[in-house]
CSV table of C-alpha atoms in Angstrom, one decimal:
chain,number,residue,atom,x,y,z
A,1,MET,CA,11.0,27.6,31.0
A,2,LEU,CA,11.9,30.0,27.9
A,3,GLN,CA,15.4,29.7,27.7
A,4,LYS,CA,17.2,32.7,27.1
A,5,ALA,CA,19.8,32.3,24.8
A,6,PHE,CA,18.9,29.6,21.4
A,7,GLN,CA,21.2,26.5,21.7
A,8,PRO,CA,24.5,26.8,18.9
A,9,MET,CA,24.6,25.4,16.1
A,10,LEU,CA,26.8,22.3,17.8
A,11,ASP,CA,25.3,21.6,20.6
A,12,PRO,CA,24.7,17.4,21.2
A,13,LEU,CA,20.8,18.0,21.3
A,14,ILE,CA,20.5,20.2,18.1
A,15,LYS,CA,23.1,17.4,16.7
A,16,THR,CA,20.8,14.6,17.6
A,17,THR,CA,17.2,16.1,17.0
A,18,SER,CA,15.4,16.9,13.0
A,19,ARG,CA,16.9,20.3,12.8
A,20,VAL,CA,14.4,23.6,11.5
A,21,GLU,CA,16.4,24.5,8.5
A,22,HIS,CA,14.8,27.4,5.9
A,23,GLY,CA,14.1,27.0,2.7
A,24,SER,CA,14.7,24.8,0.6
A,25,SER,CA,16.0,21.2,1.1
A,26,VAL,CA,18.0,18.3,-0.1
A,27,ASP,CA,14.8,15.3,-0.7
A,28,SER,CA,15.3,12.4,1.9
A,29,VAL,CA,14.0,9.6,1.2
A,30,ASP,CA,13.6,7.9,4.7
A,31,ALA,CA,11.9,11.6,5.6
A,32,ALA,CA,15.1,12.1,7.5
A,33,PRO,CA,16.3,15.5,8.6
A,34,PRO,CA,18.4,17.1,5.7
A,35,GLN,CA,22.6,17.1,6.9
A,36,LYS,CA,24.5,20.7,6.3
A,37,LYS,CA,26.8,20.0,3.7
A,38,ALA,CA,30.2,21.1,3.4
A,39,ARG,CA,30.8,24.9,2.3
A,40,ASP,CA,31.4,25.3,-1.2
A,41,ALA,CA,34.8,26.5,-2.5
A,42,GLY,CA,35.9,29.1,-4.7
A,43,THR,CA,32.4,31.5,-3.7
A,44,THR,CA,31.7,33.4,-1.5
A,45,PRO,CA,27.6,33.6,-1.7
A,46,THR,CA,26.0,36.9,-0.3
A,47,PRO,CA,25.1,38.0,3.6
A,48,THR,CA,21.7,36.9,3.5
A,49,PRO,CA,19.6,37.4,7.0
A,50,THR,CA,18.9,35.3,8.9
A,51,PRO,CA,16.0,33.7,9.3
A,52,THR,CA,13.1,33.7,12.2
A,53,PRO,CA,14.8,30.5,15.7
A,54,ILE,CA,11.7,27.9,14.8
A,55,PRO,CA,10.9,27.1,18.6
A,56,ARG,CA,12.2,23.3,19.2
A,57,THR,CA,10.4,21.9,22.7
A,58,GLU,CA,12.5,20.6,24.6
A,59,THR,CA,10.3,18.0,26.6
A,60,THR,CA,11.2,15.4,29.0
A,61,MET,CA,8.1,13.1,31.6
A,62,GLU,CA,8.4,15.6,34.2
A,63,ASP,CA,7.4,18.1,32.0
A,64,ARG,CA,4.4,16.9,31.4
A,65,GLU,CA,1.3,18.7,32.1
A,66,ASP,CA,-2.8,18.2,32.0
A,67,THR,CA,-4.3,20.7,32.7
A,68,MET,CA,-6.0,22.4,29.3
A,69,ASP,CA,-7.4,26.2,28.8
A,70,VAL,CA,-10.7,26.6,26.4
A,71,SER,CA,-11.1,28.5,23.3
A,72,THR,CA,-13.6,28.3,20.3
A,73,HIS,CA,-10.3,28.9,18.4
A,74,ARG,CA,-9.5,25.5,17.1
A,75,SER,CA,-7.7,23.9,14.5
A,76,TRP,CA,-7.7,20.2,12.2
A,77,LEU,CA,-4.7,18.1,11.6
A,78,ARG,CA,-3.0,14.6,10.4
A,79,PHE,CA,-1.0,12.5,13.2
A,80,GLN,CA,0.6,10.4,10.9
A,81,LEU,CA,2.9,7.5,12.5
A,82,MET,CA,6.3,7.3,10.3
A,83,ASN,CA,7.2,4.2,7.8
A,84,PHE,CA,3.1,2.5,8.4
A,85,LYS,CA,0.7,4.6,5.5
A,86,ASN,CA,-2.7,3.5,7.1
A,87,VAL,CA,-1.8,4.2,10.5
A,88,TYR,CA,-2.8,8.1,11.4
A,89,ARG,CA,-5.4,10.1,13.5
A,90,ILE,CA,-7.5,13.6,12.4
A,91,VAL,CA,-8.2,15.3,15.1
A,92,GLN,CA,-9.3,18.4,15.6
A,93,LEU,CA,-7.9,20.6,18.5
A,94,PRO,CA,-7.9,24.2,20.6
A,95,ALA,CA,-5.2,26.8,19.9
A,96,THR,CA,-4.2,26.7,23.2
A,97,PHE,CA,-3.4,22.7,23.0
A,98,THR,CA,-0.1,22.8,25.2
A,99,PHE,CA,2.8,21.0,23.8
A,100,ALA,CA,2.4,18.9,27.0
A,101,ASN,CA,-1.1,18.3,26.2
A,102,LEU,CA,0.5,17.3,22.3
A,103,HIS,CA,2.2,14.9,24.2
A,104,THR,CA,0.0,13.0,26.6
A,105,LEU,CA,-2.7,12.8,22.9
A,106,ILE,CA,0.1,10.8,21.3
A,107,GLN,CA,0.1,8.8,24.1
A,108,HIS,CA,-3.7,7.4,24.5
A,109,MET,CA,-3.8,7.9,20.6
A,110,PHE,CA,-1.6,5.8,19.5
A,111,GLY,CA,-1.4,3.0,23.2
A,112,TRP,CA,1.9,3.6,24.1
A,113,SER,CA,3.2,4.1,27.7
A,114,ASN,CA,4.9,7.2,28.3
A,115,SER,CA,8.4,5.3,29.7
A,116,HIS,CA,10.4,6.9,27.7
A,117,LEU,CA,11.2,10.4,26.9
A,118,HIS,CA,10.3,12.0,23.5
A,119,ARG,CA,10.9,15.6,22.4
A,120,ALA,CA,8.7,17.5,18.8
A,121,GLU,CA,10.1,19.7,16.6
A,122,VAL,CA,8.7,22.8,14.3
A,123,VAL,CA,10.2,22.6,10.9
A,124,SER,CA,9.4,25.3,8.2
A,125,TYR,CA,9.7,24.6,4.3
A,126,VAL,CA,7.6,21.1,4.0
A,127,VAL,CA,6.7,18.9,1.4
A,128,MET,CA,4.5,16.6,1.3
A,129,HIS,CA,4.8,13.2,0.2
A,130,ASP,CA,1.8,12.6,-2.8
A,131,PRO,CA,-1.3,12.3,-0.8
A,132,ASN,CA,-2.2,9.3,-2.5
A,133,GLY,CA,0.6,6.9,-2.4
A,134,ASP,CA,2.8,5.0,0.4
A,135,LEU,CA,4.1,8.0,2.0
A,136,ALA,CA,1.0,10.3,2.4
A,137,GLY,CA,1.1,11.9,5.7
A,138,THR,CA,4.7,12.0,6.3
A,139,MET,CA,6.9,14.9,4.6
A,140,LYS,CA,9.2,14.6,2.1
A,141,ARG,CA,11.7,17.4,2.9
A,142,TRP,CA,12.1,20.4,5.1
A,143,GLY,CA,14.9,23.4,5.5
A,144,ARG,CA,17.6,24.4,3.6
A,145,LYS,CA,20.9,23.9,3.8
A,146,PRO,CA,22.9,27.8,5.5
A,147,MET,CA,24.9,29.5,2.7
A,148,LEU,CA,27.8,30.0,4.3
A,149,GLY,CA,26.8,34.2,4.8
A,150,GLU,CA,24.3,32.4,7.9
A,151,PHE,CA,27.2,30.8,9.3
A,152,LEU,CA,29.4,33.3,9.4
A,153,GLY,CA,26.8,35.6,10.4
A,154,GLY,CA,26.6,33.7,14.1
A,155,PHE,CA,23.2,31.8,12.1
A,156,GLY,CA,24.5,28.6,14.4
A,157,GLU,CA,23.4,30.7,17.7
A,158,ASP,CA,20.3,31.0,16.2
A,159,TYR,CA,19.6,28.6,14.2
A,160,ALA,CA,16.4,27.1,16.8
A,161,LYS,CA,15.6,27.3,20.3
A,162,ALA,CA,14.4,25.6,22.8
A,163,ILE,CA,11.1,26.2,24.6
A,164,LYS,CA,9.9,23.6,27.5
A,165,ASP,CA,6.5,21.7,25.9
A,166,SER,CA,4.2,23.3,28.4
A,167,LYS,CA,4.9,26.7,27.5
A,168,LEU,CA,4.1,26.5,23.4
A,169,LYS,CA,0.5,25.7,22.3
A,170,LEU,CA,-0.3,25.0,18.7
A,171,GLY,CA,-1.9,28.4,18.4
A,172,GLU,CA,1.4,30.1,18.6
A,173,ILE,CA,2.2,28.2,15.3
A,174,TRP,CA,-0.8,27.7,13.0
A,175,THR,CA,-2.4,31.0,12.9
A,176,ARG,CA,-5.2,32.7,10.6
A,177,ASP,CA,-2.7,35.3,9.5
A,178,PHE,CA,0.3,33.7,7.9
A,179,THR,CA,3.0,36.5,9.0
A,180,ASN,CA,1.8,36.1,12.7
A,181,ASN,CA,3.3,32.2,12.5
A,182,ALA,CA,5.9,29.8,13.6
A,183,SER,CA,8.1,31.1,11.0
A,184,LEU,CA,6.7,34.9,11.3
A,185,GLY,CA,5.7,34.3,7.4
A,186,GLU,CA,8.4,32.8,6.2
A,187,SER,CA,6.4,29.6,4.8
A,188,PRO,CA,3.1,29.2,4.6
A,189,ASN,CA,0.0,27.3,7.0
A,190,ASP,CA,0.3,24.5,5.1
A,191,GLU,CA,4.6,24.6,4.7
A,192,ILE,CA,4.7,24.6,9.0
A,193,GLY,CA,4.5,21.4,10.3
A,194,ILE,CA,5.3,19.6,13.7
A,195,ILE,CA,7.9,15.9,14.2
A,196,TYR,CA,7.3,13.8,17.2
A,197,GLU,CA,9.6,11.2,18.3
A,198,TYR,CA,9.0,8.9,20.8
A,199,ASP,CA,11.4,6.6,22.6
A,200,PHE,CA,14.7,7.3,21.4
A,201,GLY,CA,16.3,3.4,20.9
A,202,ASP,CA,13.2,2.6,18.7
A,203,THR,CA,12.0,5.7,17.8
A,204,TRP,CA,9.0,6.1,17.1
A,205,THR,CA,8.2,9.4,14.4
A,206,VAL,CA,5.0,11.4,14.4
A,207,HIS,CA,4.8,13.5,11.3
A,208,ILE,CA,1.6,16.2,12.1
A,209,SER,CA,0.6,18.8,9.3
A,210,CYS,CA,-2.2,20.4,7.9
A,211,ASP,CA,-4.5,21.0,5.3
A,212,PRO,CA,-5.1,24.8,4.9
A,213,LYS,CA,-8.1,24.4,3.6
A,214,GLU,CA,-9.6,23.4,6.8
A,215,LEU,CA,-7.3,24.1,9.1
A,216,PHE,CA,-9.3,26.1,11.5
A,217,PHE,CA,-12.5,25.5,12.7
A,218,ASP,CA,-14.1,27.9,15.4
A,219,SER,CA,-16.7,25.8,17.8
A,220,ARG,CA,-19.7,28.0,19.5
A,221,ALA,CA,-18.9,27.4,22.5
A,222,PRO,CA,-15.1,27.0,23.7
A,223,MET,CA,-13.8,23.8,24.6
A,224,ASN,CA,-10.1,22.5,25.6
A,225,VAL,CA,-11.3,19.4,24.0
A,226,PRO,CA,-9.5,17.5,21.1
A,227,ILE,CA,-12.2,15.3,19.2
A,228,ILE,CA,-10.5,12.6,17.5
A,229,ARG,CA,-12.5,12.6,13.5
A,230,GLN,CA,-10.8,9.9,11.4
A,231,ALA,CA,-8.3,6.8,13.1
A,232,GLN,CA,-6.8,4.4,11.1
A,233,GLY,CA,-4.3,1.6,12.0
A,234,ALA,CA,-2.2,1.4,14.7
A,235,PRO,CA,1.1,0.7,15.8
A,236,PRO,CA,3.4,-2.4,16.8
A,237,ILE,CA,3.2,-3.4,20.1
A,238,GLU,CA,5.5,-1.2,22.9
A,239,HIS,CA,8.6,-3.0,23.8
A,240,ALA,CA,8.1,-6.3,21.8
A,241,PRO,CA,10.8,-8.5,20.0
A,242,GLU,CA,10.4,-8.3,15.8
A,243,PHE,CA,8.5,-10.8,15.5
A,244,VAL,CA,4.9,-11.4,17.9
A,245,PRO,CA,2.6,-14.2,17.0
A,246,GLY,CA,-0.1,-13.6,16.4
A,247,GLU,CA,-0.1,-10.4,16.0
A,248,ASP,CA,-1.8,-8.4,12.7
A,249,ASP,CA,-0.1,-6.2,10.0
A,250,PRO,CA,0.0,-2.5,12.2
A,251,ASP,CA,-2.2,-1.1,9.1
A,252,ASP,CA,-4.5,-3.6,9.5
A,253,LYS,CA,-5.2,-3.3,12.9
A,254,THR,CA,-8.6,-2.2,14.8
A,255,VAL,CA,-9.2,0.8,17.1
A,256,SER,CA,-11.8,1.2,19.9
A,257,ASP,CA,-14.6,3.4,19.3
A,258,ARG,CA,-13.9,4.5,22.3
A,259,ILE,CA,-11.0,6.6,20.9
A,260,PHE,CA,-13.5,9.1,19.4
A,261,VAL,CA,-16.1,9.4,23.0
A,262,ARG,CA,-14.6,13.0,23.4
A,263,GLU,CA,-15.2,13.0,27.5
A,264,ASN,CA,-12.7,9.5,27.2
A,265,PHE,CA,-9.5,12.0,26.9
A,266,GLU,CA,-10.0,13.6,30.1
A,267,LEU,CA,-10.4,9.9,31.7
A,268,TYR,CA,-7.5,9.1,30.3
A,269,CYS,CA,-5.0,11.7,31.8
A,270,GLN,CA,-7.2,10.9,35.0
A,271,GLY,CA,-5.8,7.5,34.6
A,272,LYS,CA,-9.3,6.1,34.6
A,273,LEU,CA,-8.9,4.7,30.9
A,274,MET,CA,-5.7,3.2,29.8
A,275,SER,CA,-4.9,2.4,25.5
A,276,CYS,CA,-2.8,-0.3,24.4
A,277,ALA,CA,-1.5,-1.3,21.3
A,278,ARG,CA,-2.1,-5.2,21.8
A,279,ARG,CA,-2.1,-8.2,18.7
A,280,THR,CA,-4.9,-6.6,16.8
A,281,GLU,CA,-6.0,-3.6,18.1
A,282,LEU,CA,-5.8,-0.3,19.1
A,283,ALA,CA,-7.5,-1.1,22.8
A,284,ILE,CA,-8.5,1.3,24.8
A,285,TYR,CA,-10.0,0.4,28.7
A,286,THR,CA,-10.2,0.7,32.6
A,287,PRO,CA,-8.3,-0.5,35.3
A,288,GLU,CA,-10.9,-2.8,36.7
A,289,GLU,CA,-11.6,-4.5,33.0
A,290,GLU,CA,-6.9,-5.1,32.4
A,291,ALA,CA,-7.5,-6.4,36.4
A,292,GLU,CA,-9.7,-8.2,34.7
A,293,ARG,CA,-8.3,-9.9,31.9
A,294,GLN,CA,-5.6,-10.3,34.1
A,295,LYS,CA,-6.8,-12.3,36.0
A,296,ARG,CA,-8.6,-14.4,33.1
A,297,LEU,CA,-5.4,-14.6,31.5
A,298,GLN,CA,-3.5,-15.9,34.4
A,299,HIS,CA,-6.2,-18.5,34.8
A,300,GLN,CA,-5.9,-19.9,31.3
A,301,ARG,CA,-2.1,-19.7,32.3
A,302,GLU,CA,-2.9,-22.0,35.4
A,303,HIS,CA,-4.7,-24.4,33.4
A,304,ARG,CA,-2.8,-25.0,30.7
A,305,MET,CA,0.3,-25.8,33.0
A,306,GLU,CA,-2.7,-28.5,34.8
A,307,VAL,CA,-3.0,-30.4,32.1
A,308,ASP,CA,0.5,-30.2,30.8
A,309,SER,CA,1.8,-32.2,33.4
A,310,ASP,CA,5.3,-32.0,32.0
A,311,GLU,CA,6.5,-28.3,32.5
A,312,GLU,CA,9.4,-29.5,30.3
A,313,ASN,CA,7.2,-29.3,27.7
A,314,TYR,CA,5.4,-26.4,28.9
A,315,ASP,CA,6.6,-23.6,26.5
A,316,ASP,CA,5.4,-20.7,27.3
A,317,ASP,CA,5.3,-19.2,23.2
A,318,ASP,CA,3.2,-21.0,22.8
A,319,ASP,CA,0.0,-19.3,25.0
A,320,ASP,CA,-0.7,-16.4,22.7
A,321,ASP,CA,-3.4,-15.1,24.8
A,322,SER,CA,-0.1,-14.1,27.5
A,323,GLY,CA,3.1,-12.3,28.7
A,324,GLU,CA,4.0,-8.7,28.5
A,325,TRP,CA,3.0,-8.9,24.1
A,326,TYR,CA,-0.9,-9.1,25.2
């Protein structure tokens, strides 16, 4: 349910999230949100109108919603895994896609297990990194430092508002008439972005941005499925230690061709398909295929145990295909 009251500036949740800040901001090398600076002494800036609060979705796994409404209005978006240059997806999505749908799609596309909390935040005044550089697809900076007059005028109370992810749709973030977008025209569409965070311990971060030249697309018939046009690389193995023997560089991992089949996302939502970032690939498979794979791995482990009759010398870590690291 949409919260009626805006979140206060010092709300502990907001302090730990990427804040929505308007206007120019401080550069951030690692694309972290700009921090508030101390008030300037000696001068009092002229108060300015309170900026339009941008939605911040406050999400938990209980908010997940797999039902998708159909629409002919669609948008092309880029999903860039932060800190990994060549791990990204370019996807066409319906305007009716909710942030709950978005969460499920991201879990599917990056092979995560949906076993941690997540959150997403809409940000304005986005400046992207050089599209030809090592940080292509990630946000260089966003927002601005509120002026003193805005603090005195109650800016903190209207700073950001939290919305359940099932109540907010992509069609409310980017709009053909940019004066109706999430910033109500304070930023053009190409300066609006979404920061998605998953697993607050390891903190996987995905930056979602648009290309204004091909942001909007109209389909001939209403559809509700995502269309994945490009999929490059895969994340490191989830829940694994820092080093896993035999794991490829994330930028070099392959992606299953099943990711491009439109119907497969619906099968994933129904539990009929699974995805996982493994040592060398992003794998997409059926539960039956995974059960057969586990049987095969168990047989291999038992065979090696038989070959090495001295169990003290048996090291399960030598088994590149066994264990939970896939």
